[in-house]
mmCIF file of C-alpha atoms in Angstrom:
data_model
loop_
_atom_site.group_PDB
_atom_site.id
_atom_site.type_symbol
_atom_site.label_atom_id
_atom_site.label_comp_id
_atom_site.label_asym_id
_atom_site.label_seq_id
_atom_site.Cartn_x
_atom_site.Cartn_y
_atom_site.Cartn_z
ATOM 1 C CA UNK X 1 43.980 105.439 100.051
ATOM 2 C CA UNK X 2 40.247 105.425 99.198
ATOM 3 C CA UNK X 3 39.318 104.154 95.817
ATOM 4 C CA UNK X 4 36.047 104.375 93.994
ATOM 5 C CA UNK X 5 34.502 102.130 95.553
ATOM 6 C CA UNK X 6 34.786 104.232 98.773
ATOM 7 C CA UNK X 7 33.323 107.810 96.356
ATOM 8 C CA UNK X 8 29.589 106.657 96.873
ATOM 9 C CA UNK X 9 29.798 106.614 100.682
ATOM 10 C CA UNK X 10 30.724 110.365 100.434
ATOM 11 C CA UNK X 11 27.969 111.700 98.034
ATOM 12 C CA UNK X 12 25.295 113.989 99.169
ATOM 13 C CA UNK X 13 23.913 112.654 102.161
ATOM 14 C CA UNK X 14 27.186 111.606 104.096
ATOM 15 C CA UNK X 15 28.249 115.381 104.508
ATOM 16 C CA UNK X 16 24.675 115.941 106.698
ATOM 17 C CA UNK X 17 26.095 114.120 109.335
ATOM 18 C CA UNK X 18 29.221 116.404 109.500
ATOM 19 C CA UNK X 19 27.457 119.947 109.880
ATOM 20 C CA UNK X 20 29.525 120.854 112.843
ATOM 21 C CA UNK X 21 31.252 119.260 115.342
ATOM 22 C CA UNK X 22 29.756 116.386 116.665
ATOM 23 C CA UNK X 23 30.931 113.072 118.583
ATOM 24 C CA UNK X 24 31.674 110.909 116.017
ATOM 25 C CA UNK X 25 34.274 113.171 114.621
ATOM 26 C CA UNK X 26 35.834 114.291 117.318
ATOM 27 C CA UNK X 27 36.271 110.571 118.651
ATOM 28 C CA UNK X 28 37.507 109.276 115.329
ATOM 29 C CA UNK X 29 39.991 112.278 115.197
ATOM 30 C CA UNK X 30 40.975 111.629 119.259
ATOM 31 C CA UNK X 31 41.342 107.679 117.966
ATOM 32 C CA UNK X 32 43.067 108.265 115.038
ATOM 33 C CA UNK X 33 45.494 110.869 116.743
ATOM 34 C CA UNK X 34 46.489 108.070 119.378
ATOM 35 C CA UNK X 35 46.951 105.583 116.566
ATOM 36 C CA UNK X 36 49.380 108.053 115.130
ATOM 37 C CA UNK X 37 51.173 108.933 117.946
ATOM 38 C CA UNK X 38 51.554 105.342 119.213
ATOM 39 C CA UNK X 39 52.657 103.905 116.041
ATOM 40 C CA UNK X 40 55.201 106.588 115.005
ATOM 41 C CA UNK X 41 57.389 106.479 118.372
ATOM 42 C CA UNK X 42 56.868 103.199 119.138
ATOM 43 C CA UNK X 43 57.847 101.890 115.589
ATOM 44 C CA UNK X 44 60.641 104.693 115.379
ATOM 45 C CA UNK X 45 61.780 103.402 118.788
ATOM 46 C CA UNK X 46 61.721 99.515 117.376
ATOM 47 C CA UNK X 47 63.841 100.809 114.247
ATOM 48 C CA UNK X 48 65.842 102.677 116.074
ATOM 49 C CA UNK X 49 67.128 99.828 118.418
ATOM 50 C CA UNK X 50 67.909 97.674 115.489
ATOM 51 C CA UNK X 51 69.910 100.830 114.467
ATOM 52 C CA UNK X 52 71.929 101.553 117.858
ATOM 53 C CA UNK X 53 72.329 97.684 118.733
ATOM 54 C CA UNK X 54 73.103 96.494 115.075
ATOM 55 C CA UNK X 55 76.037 94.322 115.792
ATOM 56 C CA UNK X 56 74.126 92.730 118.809
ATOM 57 C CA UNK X 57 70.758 92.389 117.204
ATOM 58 C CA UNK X 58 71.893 91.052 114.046
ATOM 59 C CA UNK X 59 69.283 88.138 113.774
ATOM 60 C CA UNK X 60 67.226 87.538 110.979
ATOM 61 C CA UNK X 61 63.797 87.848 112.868
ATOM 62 C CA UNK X 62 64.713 91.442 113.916
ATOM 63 C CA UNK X 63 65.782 92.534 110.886
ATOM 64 C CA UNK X 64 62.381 91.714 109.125
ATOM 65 C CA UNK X 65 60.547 93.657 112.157
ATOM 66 C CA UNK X 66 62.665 96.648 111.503
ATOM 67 C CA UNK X 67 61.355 96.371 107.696
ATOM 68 C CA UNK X 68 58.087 96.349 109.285
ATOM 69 C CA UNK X 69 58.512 98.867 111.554
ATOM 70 C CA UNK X 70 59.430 100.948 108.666
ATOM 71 C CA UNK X 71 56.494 100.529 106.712
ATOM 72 C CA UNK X 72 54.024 101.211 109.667
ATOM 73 C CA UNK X 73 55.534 104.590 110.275
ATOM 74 C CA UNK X 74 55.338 105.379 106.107
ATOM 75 C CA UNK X 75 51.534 104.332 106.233
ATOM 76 C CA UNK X 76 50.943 106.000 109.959
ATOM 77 C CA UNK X 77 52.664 109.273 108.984
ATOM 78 C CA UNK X 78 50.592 109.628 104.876
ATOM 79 C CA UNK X 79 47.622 107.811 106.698
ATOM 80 C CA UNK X 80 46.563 108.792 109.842
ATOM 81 C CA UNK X 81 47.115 113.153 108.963
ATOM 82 C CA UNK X 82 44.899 112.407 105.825
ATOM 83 C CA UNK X 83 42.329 111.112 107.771
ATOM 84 C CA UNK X 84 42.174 113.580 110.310
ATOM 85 C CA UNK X 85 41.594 116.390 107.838
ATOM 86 C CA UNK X 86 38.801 114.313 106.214
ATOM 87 C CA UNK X 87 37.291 114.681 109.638
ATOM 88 C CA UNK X 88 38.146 117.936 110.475
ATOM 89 C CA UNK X 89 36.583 118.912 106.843
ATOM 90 C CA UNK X 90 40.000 120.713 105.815
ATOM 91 C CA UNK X 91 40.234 119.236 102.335
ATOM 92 C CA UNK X 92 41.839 122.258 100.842
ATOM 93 C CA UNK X 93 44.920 121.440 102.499
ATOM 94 C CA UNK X 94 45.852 118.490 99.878
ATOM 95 C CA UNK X 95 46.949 118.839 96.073
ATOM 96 C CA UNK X 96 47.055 116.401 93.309
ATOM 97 C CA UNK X 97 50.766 116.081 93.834
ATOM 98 C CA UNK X 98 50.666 115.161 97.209
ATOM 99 C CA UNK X 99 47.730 112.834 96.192
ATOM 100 C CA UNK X 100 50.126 111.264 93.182
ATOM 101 C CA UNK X 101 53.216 110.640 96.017
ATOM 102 C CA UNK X 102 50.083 109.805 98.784
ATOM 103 C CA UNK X 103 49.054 106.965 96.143
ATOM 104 C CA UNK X 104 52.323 105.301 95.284
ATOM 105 C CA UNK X 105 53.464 105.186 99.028
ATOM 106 C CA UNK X 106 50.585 104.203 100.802
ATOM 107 C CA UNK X 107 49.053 101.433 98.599
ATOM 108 C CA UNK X 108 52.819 99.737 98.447
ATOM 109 C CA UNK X 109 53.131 100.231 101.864
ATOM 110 C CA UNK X 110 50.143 98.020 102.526
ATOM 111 C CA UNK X 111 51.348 95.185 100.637
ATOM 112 C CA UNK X 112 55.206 95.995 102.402
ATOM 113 C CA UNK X 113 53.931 95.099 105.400
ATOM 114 C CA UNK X 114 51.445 92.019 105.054
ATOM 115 C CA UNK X 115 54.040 90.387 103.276
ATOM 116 C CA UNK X 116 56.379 91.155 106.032
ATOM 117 C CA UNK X 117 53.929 89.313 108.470
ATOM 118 C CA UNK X 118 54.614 86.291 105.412
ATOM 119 C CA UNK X 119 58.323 86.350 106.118
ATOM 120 C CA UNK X 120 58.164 86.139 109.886
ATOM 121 C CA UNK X 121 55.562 83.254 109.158
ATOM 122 C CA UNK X 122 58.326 81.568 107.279
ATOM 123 C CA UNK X 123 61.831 82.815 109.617
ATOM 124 C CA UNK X 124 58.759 81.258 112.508
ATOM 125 C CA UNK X 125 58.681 78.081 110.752
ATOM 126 C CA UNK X 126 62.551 77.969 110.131
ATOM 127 C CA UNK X 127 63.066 78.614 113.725
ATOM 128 C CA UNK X 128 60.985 75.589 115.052
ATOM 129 C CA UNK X 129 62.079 72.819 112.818
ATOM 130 C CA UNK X 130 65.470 74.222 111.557
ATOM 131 C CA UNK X 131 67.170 71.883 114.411
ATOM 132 C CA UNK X 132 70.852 72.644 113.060
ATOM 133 C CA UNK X 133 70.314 76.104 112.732
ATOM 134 C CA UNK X 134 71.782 76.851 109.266
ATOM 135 C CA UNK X 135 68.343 79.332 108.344
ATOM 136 C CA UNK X 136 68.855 82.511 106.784
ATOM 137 C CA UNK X 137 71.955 84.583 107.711
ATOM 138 C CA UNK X 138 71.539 88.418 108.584
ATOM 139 C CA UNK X 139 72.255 89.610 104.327
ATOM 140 C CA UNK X 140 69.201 86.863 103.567
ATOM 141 C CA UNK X 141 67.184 89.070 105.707
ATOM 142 C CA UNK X 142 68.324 92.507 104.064
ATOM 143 C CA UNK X 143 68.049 91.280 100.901
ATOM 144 C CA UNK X 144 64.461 89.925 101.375
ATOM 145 C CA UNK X 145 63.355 92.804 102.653
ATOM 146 C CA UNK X 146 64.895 95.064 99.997
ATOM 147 C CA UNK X 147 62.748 93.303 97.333
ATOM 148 C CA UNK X 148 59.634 93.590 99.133
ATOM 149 C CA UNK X 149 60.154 97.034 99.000
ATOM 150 C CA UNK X 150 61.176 97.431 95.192
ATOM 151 C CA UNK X 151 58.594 94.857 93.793
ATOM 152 C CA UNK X 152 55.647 96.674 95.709
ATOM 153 C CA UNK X 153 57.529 100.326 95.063
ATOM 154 C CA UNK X 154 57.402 99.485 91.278
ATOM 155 C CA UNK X 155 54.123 97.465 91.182
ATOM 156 C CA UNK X 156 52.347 100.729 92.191
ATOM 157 C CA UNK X 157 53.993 103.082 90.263
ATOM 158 C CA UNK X 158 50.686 103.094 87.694
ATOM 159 C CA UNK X 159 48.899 104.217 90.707
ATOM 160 C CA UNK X 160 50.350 107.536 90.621
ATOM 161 C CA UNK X 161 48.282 108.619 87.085
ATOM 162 C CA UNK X 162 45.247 107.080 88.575
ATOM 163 C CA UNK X 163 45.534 108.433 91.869
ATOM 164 C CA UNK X 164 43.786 112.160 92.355
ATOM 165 C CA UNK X 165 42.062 115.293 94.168
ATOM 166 C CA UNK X 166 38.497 114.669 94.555
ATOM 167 C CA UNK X 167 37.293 118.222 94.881
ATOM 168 C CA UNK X 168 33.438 116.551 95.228
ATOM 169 C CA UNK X 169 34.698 114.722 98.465
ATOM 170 C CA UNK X 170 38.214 116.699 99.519
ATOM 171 C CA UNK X 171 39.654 113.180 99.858
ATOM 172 C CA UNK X 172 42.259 111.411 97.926
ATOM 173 C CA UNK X 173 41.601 109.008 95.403
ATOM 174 C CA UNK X 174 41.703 106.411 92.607
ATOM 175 C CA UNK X 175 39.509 107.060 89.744
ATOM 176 C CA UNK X 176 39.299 104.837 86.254
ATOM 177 C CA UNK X 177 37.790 106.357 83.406
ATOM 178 C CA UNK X 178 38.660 108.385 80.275
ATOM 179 C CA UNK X 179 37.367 111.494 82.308
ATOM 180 C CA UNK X 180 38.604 110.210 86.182
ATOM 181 C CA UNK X 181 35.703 111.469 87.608
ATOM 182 C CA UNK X 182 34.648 109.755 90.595
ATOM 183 C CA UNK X 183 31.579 111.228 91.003
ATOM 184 C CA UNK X 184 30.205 110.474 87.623
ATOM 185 C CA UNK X 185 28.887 106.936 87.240
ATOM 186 C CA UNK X 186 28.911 107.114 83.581
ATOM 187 C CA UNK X 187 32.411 108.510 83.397
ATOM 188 C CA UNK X 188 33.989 105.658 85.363
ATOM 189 C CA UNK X 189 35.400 102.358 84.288
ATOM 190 C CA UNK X 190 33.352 99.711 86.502
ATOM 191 C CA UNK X 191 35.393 96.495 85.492
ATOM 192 C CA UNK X 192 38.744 98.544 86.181
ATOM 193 C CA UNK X 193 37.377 99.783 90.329
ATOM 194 C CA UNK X 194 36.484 96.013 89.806
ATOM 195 C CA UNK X 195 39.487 94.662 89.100
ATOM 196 C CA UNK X 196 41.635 97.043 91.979
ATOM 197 C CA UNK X 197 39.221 96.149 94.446
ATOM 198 C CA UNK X 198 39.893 92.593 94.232
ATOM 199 C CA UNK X 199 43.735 92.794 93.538
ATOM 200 C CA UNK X 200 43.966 95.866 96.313
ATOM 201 C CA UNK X 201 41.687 93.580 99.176
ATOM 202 C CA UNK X 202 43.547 89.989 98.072
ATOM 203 C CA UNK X 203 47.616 91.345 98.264
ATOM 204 C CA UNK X 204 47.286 93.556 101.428
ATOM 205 C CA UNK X 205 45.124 90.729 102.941
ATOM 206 C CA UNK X 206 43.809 87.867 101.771
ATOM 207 C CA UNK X 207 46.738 86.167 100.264
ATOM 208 C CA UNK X 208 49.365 87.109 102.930
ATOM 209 C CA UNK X 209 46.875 85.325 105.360
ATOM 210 C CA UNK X 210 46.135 82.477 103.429
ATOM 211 C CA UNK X 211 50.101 81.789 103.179
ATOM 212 C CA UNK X 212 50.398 82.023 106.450
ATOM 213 C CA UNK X 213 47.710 79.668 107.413
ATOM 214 C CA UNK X 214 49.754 77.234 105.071
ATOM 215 C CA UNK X 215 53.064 78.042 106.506
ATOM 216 C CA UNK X 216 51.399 77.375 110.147
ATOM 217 C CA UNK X 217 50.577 74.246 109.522
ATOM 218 C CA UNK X 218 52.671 72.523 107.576
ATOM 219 C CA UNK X 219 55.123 74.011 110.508
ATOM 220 C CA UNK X 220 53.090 72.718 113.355
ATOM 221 C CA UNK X 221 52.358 68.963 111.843
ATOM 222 C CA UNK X 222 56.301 69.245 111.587
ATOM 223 C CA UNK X 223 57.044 70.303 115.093
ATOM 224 C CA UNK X 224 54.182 67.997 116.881
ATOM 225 C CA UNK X 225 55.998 65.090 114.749
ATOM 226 C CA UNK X 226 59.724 66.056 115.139
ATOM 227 C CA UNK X 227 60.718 68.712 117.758
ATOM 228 C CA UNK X 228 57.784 69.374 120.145
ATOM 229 C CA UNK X 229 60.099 68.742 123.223
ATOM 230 C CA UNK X 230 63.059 70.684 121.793
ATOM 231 C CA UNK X 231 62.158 74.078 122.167
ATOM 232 C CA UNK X 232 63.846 76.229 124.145
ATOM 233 C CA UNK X 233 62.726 79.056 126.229
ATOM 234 C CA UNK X 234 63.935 81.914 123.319
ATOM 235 C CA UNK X 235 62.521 80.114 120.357
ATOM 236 C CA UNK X 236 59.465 79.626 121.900
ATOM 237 C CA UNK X 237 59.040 83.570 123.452
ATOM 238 C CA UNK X 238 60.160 84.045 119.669
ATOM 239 C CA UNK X 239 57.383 81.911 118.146
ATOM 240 C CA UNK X 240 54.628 83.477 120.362
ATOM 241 C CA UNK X 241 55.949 87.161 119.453
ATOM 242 C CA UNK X 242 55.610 86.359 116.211
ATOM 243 C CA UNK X 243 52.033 84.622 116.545
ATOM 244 C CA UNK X 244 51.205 87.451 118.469
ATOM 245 C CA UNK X 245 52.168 90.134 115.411
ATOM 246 C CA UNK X 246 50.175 87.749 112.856
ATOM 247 C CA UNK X 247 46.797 87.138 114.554
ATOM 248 C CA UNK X 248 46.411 90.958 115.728
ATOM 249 C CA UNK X 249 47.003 91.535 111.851
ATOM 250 C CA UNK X 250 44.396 89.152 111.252
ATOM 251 C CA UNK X 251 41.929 90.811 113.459
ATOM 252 C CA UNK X 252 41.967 93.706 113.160
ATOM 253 C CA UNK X 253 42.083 93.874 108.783
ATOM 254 C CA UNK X 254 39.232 91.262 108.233
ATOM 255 C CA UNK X 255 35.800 93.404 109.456
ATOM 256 C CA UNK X 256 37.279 96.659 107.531
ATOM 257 C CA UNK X 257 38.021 94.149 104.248
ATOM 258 C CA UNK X 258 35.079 92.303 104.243
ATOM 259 C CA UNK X 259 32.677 95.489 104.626
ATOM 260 C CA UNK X 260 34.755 97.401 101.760
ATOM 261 C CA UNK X 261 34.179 94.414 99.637
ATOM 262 C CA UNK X 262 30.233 93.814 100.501
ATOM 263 C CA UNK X 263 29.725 97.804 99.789
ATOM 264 C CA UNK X 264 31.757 97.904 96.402
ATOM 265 C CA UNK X 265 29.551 94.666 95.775
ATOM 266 C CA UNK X 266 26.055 96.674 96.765
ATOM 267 C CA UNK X 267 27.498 99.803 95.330
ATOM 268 C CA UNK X 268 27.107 98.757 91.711
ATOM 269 C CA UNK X 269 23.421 97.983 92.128
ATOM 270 C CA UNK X 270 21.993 101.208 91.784
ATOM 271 C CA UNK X 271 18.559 100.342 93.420
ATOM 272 C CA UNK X 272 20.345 100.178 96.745
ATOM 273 C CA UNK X 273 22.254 103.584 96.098
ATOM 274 C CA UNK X 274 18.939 105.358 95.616
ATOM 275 C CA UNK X 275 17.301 103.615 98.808
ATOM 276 C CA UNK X 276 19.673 104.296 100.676
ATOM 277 C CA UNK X 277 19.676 108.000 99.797
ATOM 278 C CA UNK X 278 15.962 108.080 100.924
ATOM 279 C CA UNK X 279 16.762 106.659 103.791
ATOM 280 C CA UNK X 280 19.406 109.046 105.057
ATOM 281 C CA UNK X 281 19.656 107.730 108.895
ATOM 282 C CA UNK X 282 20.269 104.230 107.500
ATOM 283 C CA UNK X 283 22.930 105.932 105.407
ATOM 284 C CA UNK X 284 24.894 107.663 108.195
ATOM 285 C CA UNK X 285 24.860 103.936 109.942
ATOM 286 C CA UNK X 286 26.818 102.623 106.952
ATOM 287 C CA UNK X 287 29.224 105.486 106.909
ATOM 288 C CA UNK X 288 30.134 105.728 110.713
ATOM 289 C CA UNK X 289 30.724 101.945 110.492
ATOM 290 C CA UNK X 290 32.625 101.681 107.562
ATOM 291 C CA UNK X 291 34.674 104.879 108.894
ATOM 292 C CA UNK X 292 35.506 103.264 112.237
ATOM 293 C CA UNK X 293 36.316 99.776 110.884
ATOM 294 C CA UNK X 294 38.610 101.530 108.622
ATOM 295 C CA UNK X 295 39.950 103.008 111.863
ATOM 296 C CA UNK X 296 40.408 99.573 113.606
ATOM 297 C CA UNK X 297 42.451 98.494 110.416
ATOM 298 C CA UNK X 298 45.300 100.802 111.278
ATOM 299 C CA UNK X 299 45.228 99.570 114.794
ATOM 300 C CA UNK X 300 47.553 97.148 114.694
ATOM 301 C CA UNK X 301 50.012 99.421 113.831
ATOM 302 C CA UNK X 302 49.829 100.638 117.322
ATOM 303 C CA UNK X 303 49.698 97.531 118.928
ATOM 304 C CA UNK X 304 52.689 95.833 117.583
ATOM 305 C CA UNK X 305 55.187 98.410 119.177
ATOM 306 C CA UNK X 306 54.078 96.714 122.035
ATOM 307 C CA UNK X 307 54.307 93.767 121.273
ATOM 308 C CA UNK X 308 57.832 93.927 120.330
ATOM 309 C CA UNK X 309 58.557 95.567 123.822
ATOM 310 C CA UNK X 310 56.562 92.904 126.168
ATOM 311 C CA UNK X 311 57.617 89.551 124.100
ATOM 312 C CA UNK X 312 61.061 90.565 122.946
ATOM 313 C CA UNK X 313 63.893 91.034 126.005
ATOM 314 C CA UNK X 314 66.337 93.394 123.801
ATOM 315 C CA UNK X 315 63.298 95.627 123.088
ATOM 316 C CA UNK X 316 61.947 95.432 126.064
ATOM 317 C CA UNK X 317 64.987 97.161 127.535
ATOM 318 C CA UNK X 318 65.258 99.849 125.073
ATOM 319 C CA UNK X 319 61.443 100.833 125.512
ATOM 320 C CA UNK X 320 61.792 100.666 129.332
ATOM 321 C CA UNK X 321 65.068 103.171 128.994
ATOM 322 C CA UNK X 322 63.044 105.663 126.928
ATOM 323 C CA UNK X 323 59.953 105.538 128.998
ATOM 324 C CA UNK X 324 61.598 105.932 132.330
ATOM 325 C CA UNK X 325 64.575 108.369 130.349
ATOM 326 C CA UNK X 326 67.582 106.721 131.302
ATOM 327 C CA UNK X 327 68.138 106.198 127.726
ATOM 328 C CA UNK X 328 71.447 108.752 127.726
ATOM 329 C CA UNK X 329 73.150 107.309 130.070
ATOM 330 C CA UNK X 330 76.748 106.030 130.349
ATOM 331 C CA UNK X 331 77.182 103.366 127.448
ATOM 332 C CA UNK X 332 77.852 100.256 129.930
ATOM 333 C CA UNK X 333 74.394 100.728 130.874
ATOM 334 C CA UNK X 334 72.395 101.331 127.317
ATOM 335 C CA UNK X 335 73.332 97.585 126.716
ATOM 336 C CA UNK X 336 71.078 94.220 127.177
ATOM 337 C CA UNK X 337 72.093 92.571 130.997
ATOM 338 C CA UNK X 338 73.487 89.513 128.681
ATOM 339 C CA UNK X 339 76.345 91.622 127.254
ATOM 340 C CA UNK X 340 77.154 93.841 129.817
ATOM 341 C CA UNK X 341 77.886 90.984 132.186
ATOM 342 C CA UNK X 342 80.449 89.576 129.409
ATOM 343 C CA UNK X 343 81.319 93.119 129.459
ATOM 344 C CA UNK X 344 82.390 93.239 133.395
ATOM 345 C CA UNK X 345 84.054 89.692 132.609
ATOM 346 C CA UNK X 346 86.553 90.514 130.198
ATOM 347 C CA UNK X 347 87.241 93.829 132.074
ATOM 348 C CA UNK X 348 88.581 91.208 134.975
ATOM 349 C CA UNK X 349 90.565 89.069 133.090
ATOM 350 C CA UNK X 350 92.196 91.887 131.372
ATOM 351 C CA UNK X 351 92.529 93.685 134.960
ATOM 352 C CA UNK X 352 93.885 90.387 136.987
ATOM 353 C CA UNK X 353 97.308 90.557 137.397
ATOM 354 C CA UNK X 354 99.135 87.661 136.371
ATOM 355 C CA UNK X 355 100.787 84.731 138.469
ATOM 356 C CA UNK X 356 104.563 84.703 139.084
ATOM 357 C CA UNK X 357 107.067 82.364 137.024
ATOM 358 C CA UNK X 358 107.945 79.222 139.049
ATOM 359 C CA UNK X 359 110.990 80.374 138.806
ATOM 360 C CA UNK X 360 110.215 83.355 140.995
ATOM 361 C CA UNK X 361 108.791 81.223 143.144
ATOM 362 C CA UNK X 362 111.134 78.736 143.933
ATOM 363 C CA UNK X 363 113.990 81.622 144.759
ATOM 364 C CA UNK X 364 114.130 82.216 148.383
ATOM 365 C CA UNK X 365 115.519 85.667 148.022
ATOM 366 C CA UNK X 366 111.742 86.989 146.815
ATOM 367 C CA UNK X 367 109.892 88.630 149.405
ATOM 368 C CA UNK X 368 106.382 86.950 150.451
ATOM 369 C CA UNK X 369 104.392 90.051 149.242
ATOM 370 C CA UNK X 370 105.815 90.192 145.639
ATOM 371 C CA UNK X 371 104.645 86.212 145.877
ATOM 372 C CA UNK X 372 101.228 86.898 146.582
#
């Protein structure tokens, strides 16, 4: 969702660079159409294993990635299209409406999943100094997850009367002001873009990753003091999954927040506005960066699919069935190695036909081969 802050960057000017087709848009929409595609079915896939396997995967680690997973299909589905019609220039195809629903879900979902990446931080934490293993049960999972999703759900609901059609820039946006013009620098209410900017860039961000940095090391002074040699093979593959999830969350975020925040910041000086629309070349620079760090903010949506399916064994499996479509198979063979062996083992003991009474044994009248 683009806020005011992001209206300037779109004023006359910007739309010179996107005359006709040229390379920048047609890599950004390529990009952005991988980002889409990657994130959808390899989320869905992620979700839908917790689904299938929900009696074998009922830990409280994968439940919290199948909140995740959720979110980064919500924001990859309302994202990733919008931005590809910016590109393609098809701005007609939105309403206010869609707009209204666009702003409630994507702005919450933002929040959804940083805080997420908070929970794992803590079930991480939990899992490496917990030593008698009495953490959170499967319904503390559900249950934190559930009011992630109704505190940011009702947090944002004021975002839907601020959230509208630009015509100026076909894009989706919020606007404060008595008029909600975005356009208009007189109309619009500086402290309030202020005040969103700040709020927007520190809960989808900046506080989730300062928690975490907390959580890390109060859990690694613990575990250096108390349980470094402990660890077994799972909990660690666990911890660096998890590790994994947070610092590609980390990467990929901070250039696109820290530019939005420095232009909001330069924005408001007017001086700069009107050199820089002298200087158009200078202004296209700002705009094709901006645009493609915005792009390598949604990245790790598409990277954590994987990440679930090369650090996580019961993912793993499911990815490798779908990708090499063996995943309709008989049902002895859609299940992890671990539980199909157990499988074949009760299957013998019920199967083994059972030893003779002593009795039978001892009479002499029994033949040998009802003995044996």
């Amino acid at each position: 969702m683009e806020g005011t802050s992001d209206i300037s960057d779109l004023e006359p000017g910007a739309d010179q660079g996107k005359a006709g087709p040229n390379v920048h848009m047609l890599l950004k929409i390529v990009i952005l159409g991988v980002i889409g595609f990657v994130s959808v079915v390899g989320n869905g896939i992620a979700l839908g294993t917790l689904i299938v396997y929900n009696k074998q995967l009922r830990v409280t680690i994968y439940i919290v990635i199948g909140g995740l997973a959720l979110a980064d299909i919500v924001v990859a589905v309302m994202n990733v299209p919008d931005q590809i019609i910016f590109q393609a220039d098809k701005g007609e195809l939105k309403s206010e409406t869609w707009c209204k629903f666009y702003g409630l879900l994507y702005n919450s979902c933002k929040y959804i999943a940083a805080f997420h990446l908070v929970v794992l931080g803590v079930l991480r934490g939990i899992l490496l100094t917990d030593r008698a293993h009495h953490g959170p049960t499967a319904i503390h999972a559900l249950i934190t997850c559930a009011i992630l999703w109704l505190a940011s759900l009702l947090a944002n609901i004021p975002m839907i009367s601020s959230s509208i059609h630009d015509s100026y820039t076909n894009r989706c946006v919020v606007a404060f002001g008595e008029k909600k013009d975005p356009v208009s620098l007189q109309s619009r209410d500086t402290v309030a873009e202020e005040r969103y900017t700040i709020l927007s860039a520190a809960f989808s961000y900046f506080l989730p990753l300062v928690l975490i940095i907390i959580i890390y090391l109060f859990t690694g002074y613990m575990s250096k003091r108390f349980f470094e040699d402990s660890y077994s093979l799972r909990e660690r593959r666990m911890s660096k999954m998890i590790s994994s999830l947070i610092v590609t969350f980390a990467l990929c975020r901070l250039p696109s927040e820290t530019v939005s925040l420095l232009w909001f910041y330069q924005v408001k000086n007017t001086d700069m506005m009107q050199a820089l629309s002298n200087d158009t070349d200078k202004f296209k620079v700002w705009i094709h960066v901006r645009e493609y760090l915005q792009i390598l903010s949604m990245f790790d949506m598409a990277i954590r699919p994987i990440i679930y399916a090369t650090m996580s064994r019961e993912f793993g499996l499911v990815y490798d069935k779908v990708i090499n479509c063996t995943y309709c198979k008989e049902e002895e063979e859609e299940l992890p190695p671990r539980l199909r062996r157990r499988g074949d083992e009760i299957e013998e003991v019920l199967h083994t036909p059972l030893r003779q009474n002593p009795e039978n044994q001892e009479c002499p009248d029994n033949e040998p081969e009802e003995i044996f």
